[in-house]
Short mmCIF file of C-alpha atoms in Angstrom, two decimals:
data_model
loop_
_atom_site.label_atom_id
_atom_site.label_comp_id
_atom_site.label_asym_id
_atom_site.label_seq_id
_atom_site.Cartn_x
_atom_site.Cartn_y
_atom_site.Cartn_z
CA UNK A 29 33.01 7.91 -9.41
CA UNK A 30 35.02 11.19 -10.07
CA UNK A 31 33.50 14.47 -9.23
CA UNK A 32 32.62 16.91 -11.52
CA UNK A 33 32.27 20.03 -9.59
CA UNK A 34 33.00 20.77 -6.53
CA UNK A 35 31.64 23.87 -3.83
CA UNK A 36 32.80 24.35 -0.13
CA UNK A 37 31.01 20.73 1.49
CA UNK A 38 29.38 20.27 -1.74
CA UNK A 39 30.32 17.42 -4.77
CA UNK A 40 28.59 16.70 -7.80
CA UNK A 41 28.55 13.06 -8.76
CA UNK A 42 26.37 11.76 -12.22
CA UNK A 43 24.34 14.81 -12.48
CA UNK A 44 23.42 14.58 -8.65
CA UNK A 45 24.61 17.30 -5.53
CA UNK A 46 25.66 16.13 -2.61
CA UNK A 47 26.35 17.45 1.00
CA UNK A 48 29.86 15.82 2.54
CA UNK A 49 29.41 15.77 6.35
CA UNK A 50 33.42 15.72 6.85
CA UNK A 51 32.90 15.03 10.98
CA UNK A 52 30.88 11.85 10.07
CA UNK A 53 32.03 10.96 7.21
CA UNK A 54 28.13 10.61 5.74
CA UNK A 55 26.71 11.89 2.38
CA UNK A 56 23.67 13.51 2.06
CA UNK A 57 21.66 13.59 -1.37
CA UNK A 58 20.37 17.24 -2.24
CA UNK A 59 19.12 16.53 -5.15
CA UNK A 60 19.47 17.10 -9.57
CA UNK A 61 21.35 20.16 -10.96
CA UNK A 62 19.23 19.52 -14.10
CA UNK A 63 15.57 19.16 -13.48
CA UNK A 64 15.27 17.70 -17.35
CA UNK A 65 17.31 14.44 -15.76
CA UNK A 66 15.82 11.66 -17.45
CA UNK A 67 15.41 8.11 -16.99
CA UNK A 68 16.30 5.95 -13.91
CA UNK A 69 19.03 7.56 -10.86
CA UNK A 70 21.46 4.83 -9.51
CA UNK A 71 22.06 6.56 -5.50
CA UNK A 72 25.38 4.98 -4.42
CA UNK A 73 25.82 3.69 -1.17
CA UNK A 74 28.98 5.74 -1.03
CA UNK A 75 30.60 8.63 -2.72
CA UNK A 76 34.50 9.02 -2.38
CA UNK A 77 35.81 12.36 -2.36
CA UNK A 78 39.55 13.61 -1.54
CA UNK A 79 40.32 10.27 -0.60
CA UNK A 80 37.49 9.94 1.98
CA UNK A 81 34.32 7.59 1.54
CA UNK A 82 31.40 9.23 2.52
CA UNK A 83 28.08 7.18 3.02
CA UNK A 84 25.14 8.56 1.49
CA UNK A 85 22.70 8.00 4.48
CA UNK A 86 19.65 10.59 3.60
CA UNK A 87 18.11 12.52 0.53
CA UNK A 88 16.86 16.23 1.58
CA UNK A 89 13.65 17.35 1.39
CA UNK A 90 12.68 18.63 -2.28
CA UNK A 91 15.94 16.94 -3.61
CA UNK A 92 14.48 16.08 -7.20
CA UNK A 93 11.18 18.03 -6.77
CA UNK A 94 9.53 18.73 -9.86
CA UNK A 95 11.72 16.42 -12.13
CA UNK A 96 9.13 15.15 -14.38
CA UNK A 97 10.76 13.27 -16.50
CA UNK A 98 12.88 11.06 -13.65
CA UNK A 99 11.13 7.49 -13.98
CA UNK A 100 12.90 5.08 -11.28
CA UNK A 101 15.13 5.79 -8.77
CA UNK A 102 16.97 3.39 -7.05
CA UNK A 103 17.79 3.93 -3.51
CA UNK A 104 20.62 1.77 -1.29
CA UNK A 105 20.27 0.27 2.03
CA UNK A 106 22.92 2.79 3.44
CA UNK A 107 19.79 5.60 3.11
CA UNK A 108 18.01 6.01 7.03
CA UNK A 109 15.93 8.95 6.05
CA UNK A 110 13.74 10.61 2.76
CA UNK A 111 12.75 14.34 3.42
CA UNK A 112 9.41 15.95 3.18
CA UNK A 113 8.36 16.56 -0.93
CA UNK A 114 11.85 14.88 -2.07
CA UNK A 115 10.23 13.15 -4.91
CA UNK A 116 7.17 15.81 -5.34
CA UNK A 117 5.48 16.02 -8.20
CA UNK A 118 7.97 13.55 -10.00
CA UNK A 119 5.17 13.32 -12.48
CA UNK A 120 7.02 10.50 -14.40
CA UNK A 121 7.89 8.16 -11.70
CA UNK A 122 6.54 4.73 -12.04
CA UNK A 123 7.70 2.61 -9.21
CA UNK A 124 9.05 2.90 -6.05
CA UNK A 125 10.96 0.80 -3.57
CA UNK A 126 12.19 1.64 0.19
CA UNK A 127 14.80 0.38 1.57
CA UNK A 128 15.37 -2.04 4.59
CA UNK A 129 17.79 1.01 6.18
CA UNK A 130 15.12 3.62 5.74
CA UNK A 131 13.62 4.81 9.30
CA UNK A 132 12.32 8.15 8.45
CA UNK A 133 9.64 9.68 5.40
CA UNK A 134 8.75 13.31 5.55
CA UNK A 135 5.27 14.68 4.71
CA UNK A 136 4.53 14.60 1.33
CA UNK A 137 7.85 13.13 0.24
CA UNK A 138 5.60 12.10 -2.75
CA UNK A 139 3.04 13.97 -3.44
CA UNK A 140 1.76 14.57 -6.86
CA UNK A 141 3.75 12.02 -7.99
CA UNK A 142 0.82 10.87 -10.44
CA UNK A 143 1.88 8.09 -12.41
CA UNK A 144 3.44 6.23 -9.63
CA UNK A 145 2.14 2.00 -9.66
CA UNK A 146 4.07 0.37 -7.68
CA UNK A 147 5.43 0.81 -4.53
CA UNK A 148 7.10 -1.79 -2.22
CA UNK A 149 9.29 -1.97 0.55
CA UNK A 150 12.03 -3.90 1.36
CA UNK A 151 11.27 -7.09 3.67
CA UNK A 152 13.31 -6.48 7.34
CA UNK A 153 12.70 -2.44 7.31
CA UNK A 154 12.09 -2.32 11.13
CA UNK A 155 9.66 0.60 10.41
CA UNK A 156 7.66 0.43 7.40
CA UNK A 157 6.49 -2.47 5.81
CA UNK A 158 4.07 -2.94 2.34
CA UNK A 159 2.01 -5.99 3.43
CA UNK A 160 -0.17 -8.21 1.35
CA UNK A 161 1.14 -6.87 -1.70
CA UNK A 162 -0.78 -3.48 -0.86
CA UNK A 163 1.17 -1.03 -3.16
CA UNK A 164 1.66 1.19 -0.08
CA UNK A 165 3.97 2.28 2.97
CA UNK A 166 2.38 1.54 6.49
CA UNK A 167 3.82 2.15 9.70
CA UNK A 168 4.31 -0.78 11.18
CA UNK A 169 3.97 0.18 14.77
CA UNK A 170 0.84 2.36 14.10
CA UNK A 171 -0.73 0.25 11.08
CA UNK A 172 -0.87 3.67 9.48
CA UNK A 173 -1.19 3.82 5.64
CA UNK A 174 1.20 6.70 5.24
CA UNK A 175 1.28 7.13 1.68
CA UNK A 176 -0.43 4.81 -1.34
CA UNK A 177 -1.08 5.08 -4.85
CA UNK A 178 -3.36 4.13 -7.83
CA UNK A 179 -3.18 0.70 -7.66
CA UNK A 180 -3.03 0.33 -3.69
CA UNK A 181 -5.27 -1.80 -1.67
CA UNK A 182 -5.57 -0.94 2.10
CA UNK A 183 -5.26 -4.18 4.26
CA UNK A 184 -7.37 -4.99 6.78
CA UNK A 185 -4.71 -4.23 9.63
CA UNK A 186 -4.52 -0.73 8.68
CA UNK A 187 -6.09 1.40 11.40
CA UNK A 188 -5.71 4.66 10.14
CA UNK A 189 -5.05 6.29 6.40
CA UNK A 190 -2.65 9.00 7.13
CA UNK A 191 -2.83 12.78 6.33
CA UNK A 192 -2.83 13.50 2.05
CA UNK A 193 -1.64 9.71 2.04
CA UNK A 194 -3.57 9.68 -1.38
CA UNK A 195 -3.68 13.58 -2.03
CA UNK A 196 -4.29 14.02 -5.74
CA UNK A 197 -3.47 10.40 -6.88
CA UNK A 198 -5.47 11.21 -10.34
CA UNK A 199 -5.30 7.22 -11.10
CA UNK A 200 -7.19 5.90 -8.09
CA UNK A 201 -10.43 4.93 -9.25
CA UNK A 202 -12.32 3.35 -6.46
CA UNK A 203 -10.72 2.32 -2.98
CA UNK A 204 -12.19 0.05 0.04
CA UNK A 205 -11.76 1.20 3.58
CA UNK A 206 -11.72 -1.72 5.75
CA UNK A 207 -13.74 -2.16 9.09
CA UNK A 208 -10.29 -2.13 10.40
CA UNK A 209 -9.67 1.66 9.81
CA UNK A 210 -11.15 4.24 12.57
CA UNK A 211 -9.57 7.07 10.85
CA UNK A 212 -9.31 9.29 7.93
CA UNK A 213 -6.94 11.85 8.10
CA UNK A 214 -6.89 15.26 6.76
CA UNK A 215 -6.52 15.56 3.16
CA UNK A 216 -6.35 12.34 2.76
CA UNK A 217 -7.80 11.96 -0.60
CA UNK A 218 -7.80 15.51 -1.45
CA UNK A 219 -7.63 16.00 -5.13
CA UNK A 220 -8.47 12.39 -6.02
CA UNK A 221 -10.27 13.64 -9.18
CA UNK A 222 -10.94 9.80 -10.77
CA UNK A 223 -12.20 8.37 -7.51
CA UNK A 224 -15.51 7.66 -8.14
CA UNK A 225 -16.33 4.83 -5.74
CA UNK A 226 -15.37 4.77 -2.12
CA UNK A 227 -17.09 2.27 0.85
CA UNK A 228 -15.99 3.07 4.43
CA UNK A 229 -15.93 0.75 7.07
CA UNK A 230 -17.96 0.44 9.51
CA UNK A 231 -15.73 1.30 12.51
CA UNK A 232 -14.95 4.36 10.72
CA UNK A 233 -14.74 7.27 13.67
CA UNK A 234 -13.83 10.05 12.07
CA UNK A 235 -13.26 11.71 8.52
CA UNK A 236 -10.54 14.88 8.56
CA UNK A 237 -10.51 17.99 7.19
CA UNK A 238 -11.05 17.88 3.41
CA UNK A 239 -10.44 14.59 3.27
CA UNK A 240 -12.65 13.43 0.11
CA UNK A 241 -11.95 17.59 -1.00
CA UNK A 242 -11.77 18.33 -4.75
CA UNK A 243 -12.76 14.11 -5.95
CA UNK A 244 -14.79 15.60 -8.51
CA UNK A 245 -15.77 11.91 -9.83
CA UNK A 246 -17.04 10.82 -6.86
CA UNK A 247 -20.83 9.81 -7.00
CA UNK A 248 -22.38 8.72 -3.58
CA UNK A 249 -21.01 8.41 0.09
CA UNK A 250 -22.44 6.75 2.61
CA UNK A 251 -21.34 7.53 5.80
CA UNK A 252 -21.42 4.68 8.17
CA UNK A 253 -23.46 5.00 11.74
CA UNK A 254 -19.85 4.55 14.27
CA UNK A 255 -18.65 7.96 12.30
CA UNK A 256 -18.84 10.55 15.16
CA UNK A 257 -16.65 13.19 13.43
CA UNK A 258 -16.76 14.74 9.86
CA UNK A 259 -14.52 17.95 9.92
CA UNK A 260 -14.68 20.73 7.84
CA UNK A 261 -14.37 20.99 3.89
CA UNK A 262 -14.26 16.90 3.91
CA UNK A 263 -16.14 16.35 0.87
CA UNK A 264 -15.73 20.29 -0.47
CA UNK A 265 -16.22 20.96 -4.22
CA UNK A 266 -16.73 17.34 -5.55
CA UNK A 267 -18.52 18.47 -8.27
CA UNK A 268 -20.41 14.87 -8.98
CA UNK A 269 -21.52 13.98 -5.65
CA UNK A 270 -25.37 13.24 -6.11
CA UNK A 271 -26.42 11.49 -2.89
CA UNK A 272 -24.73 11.39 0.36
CA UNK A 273 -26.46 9.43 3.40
CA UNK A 274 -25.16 10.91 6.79
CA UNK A 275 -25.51 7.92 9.71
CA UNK A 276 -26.86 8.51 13.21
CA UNK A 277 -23.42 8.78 14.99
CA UNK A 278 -22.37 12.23 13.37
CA UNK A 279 -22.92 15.04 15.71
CA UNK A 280 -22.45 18.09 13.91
CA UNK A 281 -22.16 18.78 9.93
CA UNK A 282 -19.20 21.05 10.04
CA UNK A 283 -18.15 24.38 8.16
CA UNK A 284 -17.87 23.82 4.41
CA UNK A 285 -18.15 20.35 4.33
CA UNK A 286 -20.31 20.02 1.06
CA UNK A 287 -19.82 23.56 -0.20
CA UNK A 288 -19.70 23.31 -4.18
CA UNK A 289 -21.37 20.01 -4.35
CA UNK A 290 -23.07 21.72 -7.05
CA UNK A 291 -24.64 17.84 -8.63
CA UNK A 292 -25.70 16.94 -4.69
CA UNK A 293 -29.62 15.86 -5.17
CA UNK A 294 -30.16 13.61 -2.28
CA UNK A 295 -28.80 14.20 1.37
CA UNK A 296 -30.33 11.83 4.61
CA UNK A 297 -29.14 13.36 7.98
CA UNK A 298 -29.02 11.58 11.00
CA UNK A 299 -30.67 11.60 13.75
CA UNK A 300 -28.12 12.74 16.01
CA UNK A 301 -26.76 15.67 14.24
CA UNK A 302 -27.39 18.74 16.83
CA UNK A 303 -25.89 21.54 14.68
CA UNK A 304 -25.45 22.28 10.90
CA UNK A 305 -22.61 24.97 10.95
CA UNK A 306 -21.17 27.94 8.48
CA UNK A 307 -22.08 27.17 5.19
CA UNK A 308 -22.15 23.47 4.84
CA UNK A 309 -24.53 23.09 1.88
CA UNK A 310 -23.87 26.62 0.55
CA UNK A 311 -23.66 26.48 -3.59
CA UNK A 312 -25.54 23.24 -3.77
CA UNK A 313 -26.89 23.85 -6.58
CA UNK A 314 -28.92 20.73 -7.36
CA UNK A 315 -29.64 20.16 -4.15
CA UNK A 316 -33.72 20.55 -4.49
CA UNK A 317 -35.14 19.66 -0.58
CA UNK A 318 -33.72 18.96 2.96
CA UNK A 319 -35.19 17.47 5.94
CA UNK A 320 -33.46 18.20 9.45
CA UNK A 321 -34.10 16.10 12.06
CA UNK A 322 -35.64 16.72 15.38
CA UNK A 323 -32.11 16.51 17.14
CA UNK A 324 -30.97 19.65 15.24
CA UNK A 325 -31.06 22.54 17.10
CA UNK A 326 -29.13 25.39 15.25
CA UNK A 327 -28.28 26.35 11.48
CA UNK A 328 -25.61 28.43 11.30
CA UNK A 329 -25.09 31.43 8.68
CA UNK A 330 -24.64 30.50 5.08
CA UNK A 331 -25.38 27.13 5.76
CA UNK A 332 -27.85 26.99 2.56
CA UNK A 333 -26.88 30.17 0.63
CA UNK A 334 -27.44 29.61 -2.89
CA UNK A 335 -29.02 26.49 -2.95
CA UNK A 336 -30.56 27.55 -5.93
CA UNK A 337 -32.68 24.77 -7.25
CA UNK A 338 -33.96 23.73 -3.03
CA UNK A 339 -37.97 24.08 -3.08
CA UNK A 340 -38.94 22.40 0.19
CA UNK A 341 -37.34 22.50 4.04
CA UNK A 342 -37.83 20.55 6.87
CA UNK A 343 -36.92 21.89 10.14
CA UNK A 344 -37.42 19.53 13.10
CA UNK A 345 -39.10 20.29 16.41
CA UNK A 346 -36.20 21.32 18.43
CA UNK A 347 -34.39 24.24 16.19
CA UNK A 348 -33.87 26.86 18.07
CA UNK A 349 -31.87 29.35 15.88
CA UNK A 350 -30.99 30.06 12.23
CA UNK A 351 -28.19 31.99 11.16
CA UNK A 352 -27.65 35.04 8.87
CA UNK A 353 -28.44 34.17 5.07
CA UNK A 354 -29.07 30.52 6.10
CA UNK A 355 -31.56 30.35 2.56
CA UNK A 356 -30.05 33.60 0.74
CA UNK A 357 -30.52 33.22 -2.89
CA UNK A 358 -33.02 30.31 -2.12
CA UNK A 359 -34.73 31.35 -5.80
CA UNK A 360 -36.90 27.95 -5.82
CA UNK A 361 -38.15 28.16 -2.22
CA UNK A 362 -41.87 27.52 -2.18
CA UNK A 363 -42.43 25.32 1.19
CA UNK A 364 -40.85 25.78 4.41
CA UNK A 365 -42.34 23.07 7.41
CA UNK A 366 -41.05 24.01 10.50
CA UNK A 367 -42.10 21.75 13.64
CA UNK A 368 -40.80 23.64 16.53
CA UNK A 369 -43.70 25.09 18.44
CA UNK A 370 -41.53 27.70 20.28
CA UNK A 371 -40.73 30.22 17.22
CA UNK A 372 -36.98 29.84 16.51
CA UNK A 373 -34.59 32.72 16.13
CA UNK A 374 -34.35 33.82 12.66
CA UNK A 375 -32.51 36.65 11.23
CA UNK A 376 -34.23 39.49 8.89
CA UNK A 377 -31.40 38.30 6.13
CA UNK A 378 -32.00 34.61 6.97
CA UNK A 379 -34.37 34.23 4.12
CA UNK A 380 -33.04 37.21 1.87
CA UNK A 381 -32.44 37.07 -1.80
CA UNK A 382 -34.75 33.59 -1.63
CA UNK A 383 -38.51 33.27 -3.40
CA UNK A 384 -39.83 33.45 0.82
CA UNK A 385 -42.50 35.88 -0.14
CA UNK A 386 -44.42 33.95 -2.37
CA UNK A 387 -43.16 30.41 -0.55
CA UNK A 388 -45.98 28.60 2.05
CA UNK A 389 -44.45 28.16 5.73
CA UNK A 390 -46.29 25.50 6.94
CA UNK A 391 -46.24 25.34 11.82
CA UNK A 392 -47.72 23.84 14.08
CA UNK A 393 -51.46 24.93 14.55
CA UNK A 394 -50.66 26.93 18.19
CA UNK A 395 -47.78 28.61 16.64
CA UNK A 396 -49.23 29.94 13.70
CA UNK A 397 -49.80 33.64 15.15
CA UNK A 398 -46.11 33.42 16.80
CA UNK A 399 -44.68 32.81 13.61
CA UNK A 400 -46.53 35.50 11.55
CA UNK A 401 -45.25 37.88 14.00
CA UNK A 402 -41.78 37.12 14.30
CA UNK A 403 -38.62 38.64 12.66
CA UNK A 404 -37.49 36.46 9.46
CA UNK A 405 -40.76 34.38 9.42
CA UNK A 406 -43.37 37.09 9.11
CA UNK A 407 -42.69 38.14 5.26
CA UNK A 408 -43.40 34.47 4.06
CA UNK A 409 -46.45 34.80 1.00
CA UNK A 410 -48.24 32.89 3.89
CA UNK A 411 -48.39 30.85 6.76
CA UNK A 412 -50.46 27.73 7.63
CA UNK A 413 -51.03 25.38 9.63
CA UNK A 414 -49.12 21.42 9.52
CA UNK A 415 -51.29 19.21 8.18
CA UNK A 416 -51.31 15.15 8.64
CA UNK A 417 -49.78 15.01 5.02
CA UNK A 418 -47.08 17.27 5.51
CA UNK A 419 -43.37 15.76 4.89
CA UNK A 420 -42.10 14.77 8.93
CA UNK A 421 -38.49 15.38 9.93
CA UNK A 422 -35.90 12.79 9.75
CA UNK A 423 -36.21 9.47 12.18
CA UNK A 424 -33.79 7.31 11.69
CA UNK A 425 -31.16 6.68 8.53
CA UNK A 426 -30.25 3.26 7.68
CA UNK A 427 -26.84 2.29 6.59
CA UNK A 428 -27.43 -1.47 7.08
CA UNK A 429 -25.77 -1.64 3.48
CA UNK A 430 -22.37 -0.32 4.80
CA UNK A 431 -21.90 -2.20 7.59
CA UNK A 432 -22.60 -5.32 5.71
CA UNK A 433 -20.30 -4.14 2.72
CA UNK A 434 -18.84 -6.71 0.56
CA UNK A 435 -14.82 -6.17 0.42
CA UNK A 436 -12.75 -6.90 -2.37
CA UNK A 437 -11.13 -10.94 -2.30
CA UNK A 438 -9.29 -10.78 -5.75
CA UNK A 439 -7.94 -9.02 -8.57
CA UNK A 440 -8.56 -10.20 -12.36
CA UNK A 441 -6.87 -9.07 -15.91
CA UNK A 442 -9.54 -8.76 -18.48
CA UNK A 443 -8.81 -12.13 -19.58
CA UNK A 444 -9.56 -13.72 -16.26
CA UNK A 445 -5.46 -14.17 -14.73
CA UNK A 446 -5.58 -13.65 -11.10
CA UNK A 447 -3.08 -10.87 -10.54
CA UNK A 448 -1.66 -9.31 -7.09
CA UNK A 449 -3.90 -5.99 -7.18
CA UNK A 450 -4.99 -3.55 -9.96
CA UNK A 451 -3.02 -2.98 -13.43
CA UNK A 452 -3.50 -0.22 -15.89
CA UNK A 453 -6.41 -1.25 -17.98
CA UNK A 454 -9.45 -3.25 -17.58
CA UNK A 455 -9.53 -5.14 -14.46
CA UNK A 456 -12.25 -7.65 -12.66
CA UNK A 457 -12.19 -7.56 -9.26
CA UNK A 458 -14.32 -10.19 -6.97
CA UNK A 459 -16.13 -8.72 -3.71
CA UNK A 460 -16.79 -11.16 -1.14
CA UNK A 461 -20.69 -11.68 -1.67
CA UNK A 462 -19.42 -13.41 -4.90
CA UNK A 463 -20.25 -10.58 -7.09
CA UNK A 464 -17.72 -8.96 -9.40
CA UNK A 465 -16.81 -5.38 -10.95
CA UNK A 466 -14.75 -4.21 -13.54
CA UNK A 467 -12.95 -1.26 -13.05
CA UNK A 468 -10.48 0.79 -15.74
CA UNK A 469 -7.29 1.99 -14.09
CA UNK A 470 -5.62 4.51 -16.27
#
């Protein structure tokens, strides 16, 4: 190869820059001159400059960021290291393939990279590895899923799916998390906006922040009773969530978490929530009662604001506070059944903006003069006394379903060829309780 153009450490070789490390005698890729390059890049194992041969050994972060129209690259075994968002938003890039050399991935090295397929990596890399076919980089040492794409399946030796390691994949579709997995990192799926069916494992521990955020296809969740953590914004603005079932190990619904859920119509809580913080339901819109179990004690501010279609609350016997504008702009409100006998502490604006004053708060029978004379409970139209009929807080929540989930055993083509995970198009897939789905990948 002859250079083109050359500047100080810098050489231009087929449309690509590179930095010449004269002391080592190494190469480093900084990326495309021309953003419009289009078609497959060919990354040499060497570049010869002056008379010296310089290995190319790494690719700098945001080296061919934002070229849309690049749609393979291949990269030699020479290369030890890809930096963060090198291939981001590389809208046109198919396939994938890491080398044996490579030791190293930044964050987000490709992110938004939305029509990416395939993804393997070569068999010997000491450090990564794509097992079972999975379309997908894991960590070897961790069994972290680091980065996957539409048609990726998540084996079940991954223990944890890594931070935005699916962030706005707009092909994924549906996705299994095996029992395997104890964690779900933040952002995970963030932006997934074609997701519309996800299981989670059973051993599931924790779900990061915003990690389901913005997967406006998404339908139900059911969050599995070993889930201790959910962290804040995780399911934020998915604008098709209907029904989400919330297991007994979950101690606190955190801020945000289902703000904008504007189609959420069904919600269980567990029995071992103790806190509903900042906003958590705030905005859902469709969202028409709640029941809160007796192991809540506080709602924070905001956590209900604008709930506008919710006509009935349950609050649970051991509330003890509720927050500034919990139920602002409540405009449905019409029954309120609290069960705590000591009067919890409500704020004047608690209530505000809501239908309160012509809405029934239903206590218990000794409480009924407490209530009628305490701040943020004494403008209700009226208050009465709990009767045997009245709706009861939250027990227990089931999720027997989850933990005996059905995962997926094969992959089909509409015309019934087994094939080694999803293709663009119709596919069949078989679940292990012998039932079978089909699912279109665009």
């Amino acid at each position: 190869m002859l250079p083109l153009a050359v500047h100080a450490q810098f050489a231009v070789f087929d449309d690509v820059l590179y930095f010449l490390d004269d002391y080592t005698l190494t190469a480093r890729v900084e990326g495309s001159e021309n953003k419009e390059i289009n078609g497959n890049i060919d990354i040499p194992e060497t570049v010869t400059y002056n008379g010296c041969v310089y290995s190319v050994t790494s690719i700098a972060s945001y080296a061919f960021k934002g070229c849309t129209k690049l749609t393979s690259i291949n990269i030699p075994n020479s290369v030890t290291t890809i930096g963060g968002e090198a291939f981001g938003e590389c809208t046109g890039l198919t396939s994938i393939t890491i080398p044996i050399g490579v030791k190293g991935i930044g964050d987000y090295a490709f992110s938004g990279c939305t029509n990416l397929s395939s993804i393997k990596v070569a068999e010997g890399n000491p450090v990564f590895d794509s097992r079972e076919n999975c379309h997908a980089i894991i960590q070897t040492v961790s069994n972290t899923l680091i980065f996957g794409c539409q048609n990726s399946t998540i084996p079940s030796s991954v223990t944890t799916i890594g931070h935005y390691a699916f962030g706005w994949c707009t092909g994924l579709t549906s996705i299994t998390i095996p029992n395997s997995v104890t964690s779900i990192e933040y952002t995970a799926f963030m932006g997934c906006s074609n997701l519309s069916s996800v299981i989670i494992g059973e051993h599931v521990e924790s779900i990061g922040k915003s990690a389901f955020e913005k997967c406006s296809s998404l339908i139900s969740v059911v969050i599995p009773n070993h889930v201790t953590t959910i962290e804040e914004e995780a399911f934020r603005e998915c604008g098709n969530l209907s029904s989400v079932v919330i297991g007994d190990g979950v101690k606190n619904i955190e801020r945000l978490t289902f703000l904008l859920c504007t189609n959420l119509s069904s919600v269980a809580i567990g029995n071992s929530v103790e806190s509903i913080k900042y906003g958590a339901f705030m905005r859902c819109t469709n969202l028409t009662s709640i029941n809160v179990p007796n192991s809540v004690t506080t709602i924070a501010s905001e956590a209900f604001e604008e709930c506008s279609s919710l006509s009935s609350v349950v609050l649970g016997n051991s509330v003890t506070s509720i927050g500034e504008q919990t139920f602002r702009m409540c405009s449905s409100l019409a029954n309120v059944y609290s069960y705590a006998e000591q009067v919890p502490e409500c704020h004047w604006s608690s209530f505000s903006g809501s239908n309160y004053k012509h809405a029934t708060l239903h206590v218990p029978t000794s409480s009924v003069d407490a209530y009628s004379n305490a701040e943020g409970w004494k403008n209700f139209g009226s208050i009465v006394a709990l009767t045997n009929d009245a709706p009861e807080p939250t027990t227990a929540i089931n999720t027997q379903a989850v933990t005996q989930m059905p995962t997926i055993v094969g992959h089909y083509s509409f015309d019934g060829k087994h094939i080694n995970g999803s293709q663009r198009g119709l596919n069949i897939i078989r679940m292990s309780d012998g039932t079978t789905k089909k699912i279109l990948v665009k």
